[in-house]
Tab-separated table of C-alpha atoms in Angstrom:
chain	number	residue	atom	x	y	z
A	1	MET	CA	72.875	105.294	-21.439
A	2	SER	CA	72.846	104.020	-24.981
A	3	LEU	CA	76.631	104.473	-25.081
A	4	ALA	CA	76.964	102.668	-21.746
A	5	LEU	CA	75.021	99.718	-23.170
A	6	LYS	CA	77.254	99.620	-26.241
A	7	LEU	CA	80.326	99.623	-24.029
A	8	ALA	CA	78.860	96.821	-21.934
A	9	GLU	CA	78.492	94.661	-25.065
A	10	ARG	CA	82.276	94.680	-25.494
A	11	GLY	CA	82.506	92.261	-22.607
A	12	ARG	CA	80.205	89.665	-24.197
A	13	GLY	CA	81.710	86.201	-23.992
A	14	ARG	CA	84.521	87.389	-21.698
A	15	VAL	CA	83.125	88.437	-18.317
A	16	SER	CA	81.236	85.296	-17.241
A	17	PRO	CA	80.109	84.619	-14.553
A	18	ASN	CA	79.889	88.383	-14.096
A	19	PRO	CA	77.397	90.654	-15.886
A	20	MET	CA	78.283	92.926	-18.803
A	21	VAL	CA	78.579	96.505	-17.584
A	22	GLY	CA	79.406	99.781	-19.274
A	23	ALA	CA	79.762	103.202	-17.661
A	24	VAL	CA	79.868	106.761	-18.991
A	25	ILE	CA	80.605	109.938	-17.017
A	26	VAL	CA	79.214	113.213	-18.355
A	27	LYS	CA	79.985	116.751	-17.150
A	28	GLN	CA	78.575	119.924	-18.657
A	29	GLY	CA	77.302	118.012	-21.673
A	30	LYS	CA	80.623	116.316	-22.456
A	31	VAL	CA	81.776	112.745	-21.924
A	32	VAL	CA	84.763	112.861	-19.576
A	33	GLY	CA	85.095	109.182	-18.727
A	34	LYS	CA	84.174	105.768	-20.149
A	35	GLY	CA	84.747	102.193	-19.133
A	36	TYR	CA	83.498	98.648	-19.445
A	37	HIS	CA	84.031	95.393	-17.568
A	38	ALA	CA	86.425	93.414	-19.756
A	39	ARG	CA	86.929	90.181	-17.807
A	40	ALA	CA	85.965	88.560	-14.502
A	41	GLY	CA	88.385	89.705	-11.808
A	42	PHE	CA	89.335	92.858	-13.742
A	43	SER	CA	88.313	96.394	-12.760
A	44	HIS	CA	84.624	97.213	-13.039
A	45	ALA	CA	83.260	99.657	-15.595
A	46	GLU	CA	82.523	102.406	-13.062
A	47	VAL	CA	86.050	102.329	-11.646
A	48	LEU	CA	87.612	102.585	-15.100
A	49	ALA	CA	85.327	105.478	-16.063
A	50	LEU	CA	86.178	107.299	-12.821
A	51	LYS	CA	89.884	106.775	-13.434
A	52	GLU	CA	89.605	108.269	-16.909
A	53	ALA	CA	87.546	111.205	-15.679
A	54	GLY	CA	89.888	112.012	-12.802
A	55	ARG	CA	89.012	115.286	-11.062
A	56	LYS	CA	86.332	115.977	-13.645
A	57	ALA	CA	84.210	113.303	-11.994
A	58	LYS	CA	83.318	115.676	-9.134
A	59	SER	CA	79.642	116.736	-9.432
A	60	ALA	CA	79.369	114.901	-12.776
A	61	THR	CA	76.704	112.379	-13.844
A	62	LEU	CA	77.486	108.691	-14.088
A	63	TYR	CA	75.460	106.521	-16.482
A	64	VAL	CA	75.671	102.778	-15.894
A	65	ASN	CA	73.533	99.920	-17.229
A	66	LEU	CA	73.524	97.945	-13.950
A	67	GLU	CA	73.223	99.010	-10.324
A	68	PRO	CA	76.755	99.541	-8.926
A	69	CYS	CA	77.862	96.824	-6.523
A	70	SER	CA	77.933	97.497	-2.790
A	71	HIS	CA	79.560	94.251	-1.672
A	72	PHE	CA	83.034	92.756	-1.826
A	73	GLY	CA	83.563	90.127	-4.513
A	74	ARG	CA	86.692	89.651	-6.575
A	75	THR	CA	86.988	93.452	-6.507
A	76	PRO	CA	86.020	96.138	-3.936
A	77	PRO	CA	82.537	97.766	-4.015
A	78	CYS	CA	82.067	100.278	-6.835
A	79	VAL	CA	79.642	102.333	-4.733
A	80	ASN	CA	82.465	103.409	-2.410
A	81	GLU	CA	84.557	104.585	-5.365
A	82	ILE	CA	81.627	106.576	-6.765
A	83	ILE	CA	80.989	108.303	-3.441
A	84	THR	CA	84.682	109.076	-2.890
A	85	ALA	CA	84.989	110.587	-6.399
A	86	GLY	CA	82.219	113.088	-5.614
A	87	ILE	CA	79.810	112.052	-8.390
A	88	GLY	CA	76.686	114.220	-8.186
A	89	ARG	CA	74.148	111.989	-9.939
A	90	VAL	CA	73.933	108.348	-11.002
A	91	VAL	CA	71.605	107.138	-13.760
A	92	ILE	CA	70.986	103.376	-13.678
A	93	ALA	CA	69.286	101.228	-16.315
A	94	MET	CA	68.316	98.303	-14.062
A	95	LYS	CA	68.708	97.039	-10.528
A	96	ASP	CA	71.217	94.280	-9.887
A	97	PRO	CA	69.309	90.941	-9.756
A	98	ASN	CA	71.986	89.570	-7.423
A	99	PRO	CA	70.273	89.198	-4.009
A	100	LEU	CA	73.512	90.354	-2.353
A	101	ASN	CA	73.214	93.762	-3.995
A	102	TYR	CA	69.594	94.230	-5.130
A	103	GLY	CA	68.693	97.797	-4.178
A	104	ARG	CA	71.563	98.108	-1.692
A	105	GLY	CA	73.832	99.997	-4.054
A	106	ILE	CA	71.092	102.504	-4.826
A	107	ARG	CA	70.238	103.019	-1.158
A	108	LYS	CA	73.872	103.588	-0.258
A	109	LEU	CA	74.303	106.163	-3.038
A	110	ARG	CA	71.199	108.072	-1.972
A	111	ALA	CA	72.210	107.922	1.677
A	112	SER	CA	75.451	109.701	0.725
A	113	GLY	CA	73.507	112.531	-0.931
A	114	ILE	CA	73.899	111.401	-4.547
A	115	LYS	CA	70.836	111.773	-6.784
A	116	VAL	CA	69.834	108.462	-8.375
A	117	THR	CA	67.603	107.870	-11.396
A	118	THR	CA	66.619	104.317	-12.338
A	119	CYS	CA	64.883	102.342	-15.095
A	120	VAL	CA	66.429	104.211	-18.042
A	121	LEU	CA	66.470	101.904	-21.119
A	122	GLU	CA	65.685	99.118	-18.675
A	123	ASP	CA	64.355	96.648	-21.267
A	124	ARG	CA	67.545	96.872	-23.339
A	125	ALA	CA	69.649	96.473	-20.230
A	126	LYS	CA	67.728	93.356	-19.131
A	127	ARG	CA	68.086	91.783	-22.558
A	128	ILE	CA	71.844	92.325	-22.644
A	129	ASN	CA	72.285	90.573	-19.300
A	130	GLU	CA	69.475	88.026	-19.671
A	131	ALA	CA	71.860	85.113	-19.107
A	132	PHE	CA	73.337	86.644	-15.969
A	133	HIS	CA	69.835	87.385	-14.653
A	134	LYS	CA	68.791	83.740	-14.881
A	135	PHE	CA	72.075	82.411	-13.530
A	136	ILE	CA	72.226	84.685	-10.495
A	137	THR	CA	68.579	84.089	-9.538
A	138	GLU	CA	68.214	80.375	-10.394
A	139	ARG	CA	71.832	79.162	-10.408
A	140	GLU	CA	71.317	77.534	-13.789
A	141	PRO	CA	72.754	78.389	-17.202
A	142	PHE	CA	70.766	80.358	-19.746
A	143	MET	CA	70.121	77.843	-22.511
A	144	VAL	CA	70.310	78.959	-26.140
A	145	LEU	CA	69.180	76.172	-28.463
A	146	LYS	CA	70.546	76.458	-31.987
A	147	VAL	CA	69.197	74.507	-34.962
A	148	ALA	CA	70.218	74.496	-38.627
A	149	THR	CA	67.404	73.145	-40.764
A	150	SER	CA	66.037	73.005	-44.282
A	151	LEU	CA	62.820	74.842	-45.024
A	152	ASP	CA	60.893	71.607	-44.485
A	153	GLY	CA	62.391	71.127	-41.019
A	154	LYS	CA	65.063	68.512	-41.741
A	155	ILE	CA	68.430	68.615	-39.993
A	156	ALA	CA	69.945	65.846	-42.138
A	157	THR	CA	69.108	63.505	-44.993
A	158	SER	CA	67.666	60.021	-44.467
A	159	GLU	CA	71.275	58.765	-44.547
A	160	GLY	CA	72.326	61.200	-41.820
A	161	LYS	CA	74.194	63.656	-44.059
A	162	SER	CA	74.058	67.231	-42.731
A	163	LYS	CA	77.084	69.068	-44.188
A	164	TRP	CA	76.137	71.644	-45.087
A	165	ILE	CA	72.453	72.555	-44.899
A	166	THR	CA	73.007	76.230	-44.204
A	167	GLY	CA	75.375	78.638	-45.923
A	168	SER	CA	78.813	79.834	-44.838
A	169	GLU	CA	77.434	83.092	-43.395
A	170	SER	CA	75.161	81.204	-41.015
A	171	ARG	CA	78.000	78.924	-39.983
A	172	GLN	CA	80.162	81.940	-39.216
A	173	TYR	CA	77.371	83.333	-37.051
A	174	VAL	CA	77.270	80.051	-35.144
A	175	GLN	CA	80.969	80.549	-34.393
A	176	LYS	CA	79.995	83.887	-32.867
A	177	LEU	CA	77.426	82.118	-30.683
A	178	ARG	CA	80.101	79.674	-29.574
A	179	ARG	CA	82.501	82.478	-28.695
A	180	GLU	CA	79.812	84.008	-26.472
A	181	ALA	CA	79.018	80.701	-24.725
A	182	ASP	CA	80.643	79.273	-21.619
A	183	ALA	CA	79.800	75.771	-22.805
A	184	VAL	CA	78.489	73.954	-25.892
A	185	LEU	CA	76.293	70.890	-25.368
A	186	VAL	CA	75.499	68.030	-27.741
A	187	GLY	CA	74.141	64.508	-27.381
A	188	ILE	CA	76.066	61.300	-27.939
A	189	ASN	CA	74.302	60.680	-31.262
A	190	THR	CA	75.765	63.895	-32.667
A	191	VAL	CA	79.242	62.763	-31.614
A	192	LEU	CA	78.793	59.289	-33.121
A	193	LYS	CA	77.415	60.609	-36.430
A	194	ASP	CA	79.440	63.771	-37.002
A	195	ASP	CA	82.497	63.511	-34.701
A	196	PRO	CA	82.545	67.308	-34.169
A	197	ARG	CA	85.318	69.266	-32.456
A	198	LEU	CA	82.904	71.844	-30.996
A	199	THR	CA	85.682	74.419	-31.068
A	200	VAL	CA	85.590	78.070	-32.048
A	201	ARG	CA	87.170	78.867	-35.375
A	202	ASN	CA	88.903	82.068	-36.439
A	203	GLY	CA	86.708	83.581	-39.130
A	204	ASN	CA	87.263	82.392	-42.703
A	205	ARG	CA	90.643	80.857	-41.933
A	206	GLY	CA	88.969	77.801	-40.443
A	207	LYS	CA	91.635	77.389	-37.769
A	208	ASP	CA	90.693	76.471	-34.227
A	209	CYS	CA	91.134	79.138	-31.580
A	210	ARG	CA	93.618	78.206	-28.851
A	211	LYS	CA	90.861	78.135	-26.262
A	212	GLY	CA	87.159	77.563	-26.702
A	213	PRO	CA	84.049	77.027	-24.606
A	214	LEU	CA	83.741	73.995	-22.389
A	215	ARG	CA	82.281	71.005	-24.280
A	216	VAL	CA	79.458	68.987	-22.708
A	217	ILE	CA	78.491	65.573	-24.097
A	218	VAL	CA	75.233	64.022	-22.904
A	219	ASP	CA	75.985	60.288	-22.937
A	220	SER	CA	73.900	58.120	-20.590
A	221	ARG	CA	75.962	54.964	-21.198
A	222	ALA	CA	79.420	56.521	-21.746
A	223	ARG	CA	79.525	55.255	-25.326
A	224	ILE	CA	81.679	58.105	-26.626
A	225	PRO	CA	84.677	56.760	-28.605
A	226	LEU	CA	87.985	57.370	-26.880
A	227	GLU	CA	89.352	58.823	-30.125
A	228	ALA	CA	86.480	61.296	-30.565
A	229	LYS	CA	87.585	64.800	-31.549
A	230	VAL	CA	85.735	66.348	-28.593
A	231	LEU	CA	88.205	64.586	-26.291
A	232	LYS	CA	91.115	66.359	-27.967
A	233	GLY	CA	92.333	69.936	-28.015
A	234	SER	CA	92.760	72.537	-25.280
A	235	ALA	CA	89.080	73.038	-24.447
A	236	GLU	CA	87.835	71.069	-21.454
A	237	THR	CA	85.266	68.320	-22.042
A	238	ILE	CA	82.558	67.114	-19.676
A	239	VAL	CA	80.821	63.803	-20.265
A	240	ALA	CA	77.449	63.780	-18.507
A	241	THR	CA	76.420	60.202	-17.898
A	242	THR	CA	74.367	58.061	-15.494
A	243	ARG	CA	74.875	55.235	-13.024
A	244	TYR	CA	74.203	52.833	-15.902
A	245	ALA	CA	77.534	53.682	-17.521
A	246	ASN	CA	80.332	51.130	-17.441
A	247	LYS	CA	82.858	52.087	-14.745
A	248	THR	CA	85.783	50.926	-16.859
A	249	ARG	CA	84.663	53.267	-19.635
A	250	ILE	CA	84.373	56.105	-17.151
A	251	ARG	CA	87.950	55.586	-15.943
A	252	ALA	CA	89.173	55.450	-19.546
A	253	LEU	CA	87.451	58.754	-20.326
A	254	GLU	CA	88.993	60.366	-17.267
A	255	LYS	CA	92.427	59.180	-18.386
A	256	ARG	CA	91.746	60.976	-21.674
A	257	GLY	CA	91.310	64.184	-19.700
A	258	ALA	CA	87.505	64.340	-19.674
A	259	ARG	CA	85.577	65.282	-16.566
A	260	VAL	CA	82.806	62.741	-15.987
A	261	LEU	CA	79.622	63.849	-14.228
A	262	ILE	CA	77.297	61.158	-12.920
A	263	VAL	CA	73.851	62.752	-13.217
A	264	GLY	CA	70.441	61.485	-12.185
A	265	SER	CA	68.518	59.708	-14.903
A	266	LYS	CA	65.030	59.917	-16.346
A	267	LYS	CA	63.733	56.899	-18.281
A	268	GLY	CA	67.312	55.651	-18.559
A	269	LYS	CA	68.603	58.909	-20.015
A	270	VAL	CA	70.485	61.826	-18.490
A	271	ASP	CA	67.985	64.085	-16.725
A	272	LEU	CA	68.683	67.422	-18.397
A	273	ALA	CA	67.084	69.410	-15.582
A	274	LYS	CA	69.485	67.857	-13.067
A	275	LEU	CA	72.379	68.384	-15.455
A	276	MET	CA	71.566	72.120	-15.605
A	277	LYS	CA	71.898	72.275	-11.822
A	278	GLU	CA	75.325	70.635	-12.043
A	279	LEU	CA	76.470	73.003	-14.780
A	280	GLY	CA	75.297	75.938	-12.686
A	281	LYS	CA	77.603	74.782	-9.898
A	282	LEU	CA	80.456	75.092	-12.406
A	283	ASP	CA	79.602	78.769	-13.033
A	284	ILE	CA	78.361	78.091	-16.551
A	285	VAL	CA	76.167	81.085	-17.353
A	286	ASN	CA	75.683	80.837	-21.119
A	287	LEU	CA	74.984	77.388	-22.555
A	288	LEU	CA	74.685	76.766	-26.298
A	289	VAL	CA	72.893	73.544	-27.280
A	290	GLU	CA	73.750	72.196	-30.730
A	291	GLY	CA	72.208	68.776	-30.396
A	292	GLY	CA	69.969	66.667	-32.586
A	293	GLY	CA	66.239	66.164	-32.569
A	294	GLU	CA	66.126	64.039	-29.413
A	295	ILE	CA	68.193	66.389	-27.247
A	296	ASN	CA	66.184	69.332	-28.572
A	297	ALA	CA	62.915	67.573	-27.779
A	298	SER	CA	64.080	66.764	-24.244
A	299	ALA	CA	65.181	70.347	-23.668
A	300	PHE	CA	61.835	71.765	-24.783
A	301	ALA	CA	59.825	69.121	-22.924
A	302	SER	CA	61.753	69.942	-19.735
A	303	ARG	CA	61.110	73.667	-20.268
A	304	LEU	CA	64.821	74.392	-20.204
A	305	VAL	CA	65.212	76.329	-23.457
A	306	ASP	CA	65.435	80.055	-22.772
A	307	LYS	CA	66.081	81.184	-26.338
A	308	ALA	CA	65.726	79.344	-29.650
A	309	VAL	CA	67.819	80.290	-32.679
A	310	PHE	CA	66.770	78.553	-35.904
A	311	PHE	CA	68.695	78.919	-39.160
A	312	LEU	CA	66.383	78.100	-42.070
A	313	ALA	CA	68.052	77.249	-45.377
A	314	PRO	CA	66.189	77.595	-48.713
A	315	ARG	CA	66.379	73.851	-49.373
A	316	ILE	CA	63.885	71.003	-49.399
A	317	ILE	CA	65.264	67.659	-48.195
A	318	GLY	CA	62.140	65.565	-47.654
A	319	GLY	CA	61.985	61.922	-46.617
A	320	LYS	CA	60.011	60.269	-43.819
A	321	GLU	CA	63.198	58.899	-42.294
A	322	ALA	CA	65.139	62.164	-42.413
A	323	PRO	CA	65.626	63.550	-38.870
A	324	THR	CA	63.780	66.695	-37.881
A	325	ALA	CA	64.751	69.565	-35.614
A	326	VAL	CA	62.600	68.513	-32.659
A	327	GLU	CA	61.673	64.849	-32.335
A	328	GLY	CA	60.741	62.915	-29.201
A	329	GLU	CA	57.119	62.014	-28.522
A	330	GLY	CA	55.784	65.381	-29.613
A	331	ILE	CA	52.342	66.711	-28.693
A	332	LYS	CA	48.853	65.422	-29.413
A	333	LYS	CA	46.988	68.729	-29.645
A	334	ILE	CA	47.948	72.009	-31.276
A	335	SER	CA	46.865	73.732	-28.076
A	336	GLN	CA	49.828	72.007	-26.375
A	337	ALA	CA	52.368	73.570	-28.749
A	338	ILE	CA	54.947	75.896	-27.166
A	339	PRO	CA	54.269	79.483	-28.268
A	340	LEU	CA	57.185	81.814	-28.956
A	341	ARG	CA	57.512	85.499	-28.139
A	342	ASP	CA	59.765	88.426	-29.033
A	343	ILE	CA	60.402	86.960	-32.455
A	344	LYS	CA	63.177	88.429	-34.582
A	345	ILE	CA	63.826	87.405	-38.178
A	346	ARG	CA	67.065	88.267	-39.929
A	347	LYS	CA	68.495	87.352	-43.300
A	348	ILE	CA	71.999	85.872	-43.176
A	349	GLY	CA	73.336	85.158	-46.630
A	350	ASP	CA	70.624	83.094	-48.324
A	351	ASP	CA	69.343	81.760	-44.995
A	352	LEU	CA	66.855	83.136	-42.487
A	353	MET	CA	67.688	83.301	-38.789
A	354	VAL	CA	64.682	83.175	-36.470
A	355	GLU	CA	65.360	84.105	-32.856
A	356	ALA	CA	62.595	83.739	-30.269
A	357	TYR	CA	61.844	82.995	-26.624
A	358	PRO	CA	59.660	80.034	-25.616
A	359	CYS	CA	56.660	80.918	-23.484
A	360	TYR	CA	55.910	77.934	-21.266
A	361	VAL	CA	52.502	77.361	-19.694
A	362	ARG	CA	52.404	77.891	-15.921
A	363	LYS	CA	56.010	78.988	-15.863
A	364	PRO	CA	57.138	82.610	-15.486
A	365	ILE	CA	58.732	84.177	-18.542
A	366	ARG	CA	62.384	84.888	-17.852
A	367	ASN	CA	63.685	88.311	-18.780
C-alpha cells in the first residue's frame, strides 16, 4: 500500500478534478503490475496495473489507495475490469468520498466473490487526496494559504518593499505549490503593488512554463490595470468583481482575454465564500492563495482556509506601518484566536516552513 501511495503522488498537480490513485498487483510475494492515474481522462491506475500484470493478475492481490470506481465517468468502471481479470483480493486504503461511488465499488467486488480489506494506511490516503475530498463533498476548492514573512510577522517594509523576504529555496518551493494548484488567487492590492505574473517557473532558470495555473484576481471595483502582467501570457485569468465595478472597465478586461465573474459582495468587497462556490463550478480543486494581509484576514474570518503554509525568514523588519501577514479587524480576546492542528515544521534553506490546518470553532475539521 505504501508503494501504491507513492505511485499516486506522481499524479499530483495533473489529475484534477480527479483524485490521485496508485495501484499495485502482487502475486506470490512479487509485484507483477503497477500503475497510477496520470491525467484526467486517461486510464485509471487499476486498469494500467492490470494491463501490466496480464494473466498474472488472476488470483492475485490488488492494492489501491482509493476505492475502485463502479460508475461511468470519462472512463469505464474499474470494478468491472478487476472482476474480469480474476483478481482474488483487493486491499483498499479509503472509501471513495464521491457519493456516486461511496461503498458501491466495495459491495460490487464482494458480491463477485472477491475478498476486500479496507482502511489500510487510511490516514495517509486521506491526506494525499484531502483536496479532492473537500471538492467532491462540498463542491468548493481546497484553499491553501501561503505567506512569506519575517520573523516579526511582516510581509513587506513600511514602503511596501517585499522582494525578497525569504530565500531562494523557499521561493522554489512556492513554485512547487503553484504547479500543484489549479488556480492561484491574489487581491487587487498585490497586483497594484507588485504587478506579479503568477506563473510557474522552471527551476533555477527563471523562465515561465508554457502553461500555468489559472490566475484569480479579487478586485471589487475592477481597478486592475489593463497592462498588468497577470493579463498576459498563456495562463487564463479570472477577475472576480462586484456589481459596483464600472461596466466599461469590465468590457475592456474581457477584450484583454480575462474572464470576469460578478460575485456577490460583503461590505462592498467580493464575498470570498460566494467566490469559492463559483470557483467550484469551474472544477477548481486546489486553490493557492498568495494575497496580502487583507485577503488573508478575510479568508480566515470566513473560515475558508483549509491549510496554512507560512515561510518564516530569519529577518526583523519592524515598523508600525509595515504590513503584517493577517490584518483586518483581528480579534479582541485570545480565546477567539484560531487554533492550528497537525503542525509540521521544516527547514528550507535558512527559512522555516510551518504547515498547519486551522481548527475552526463549531465547524467540522476537514480531512
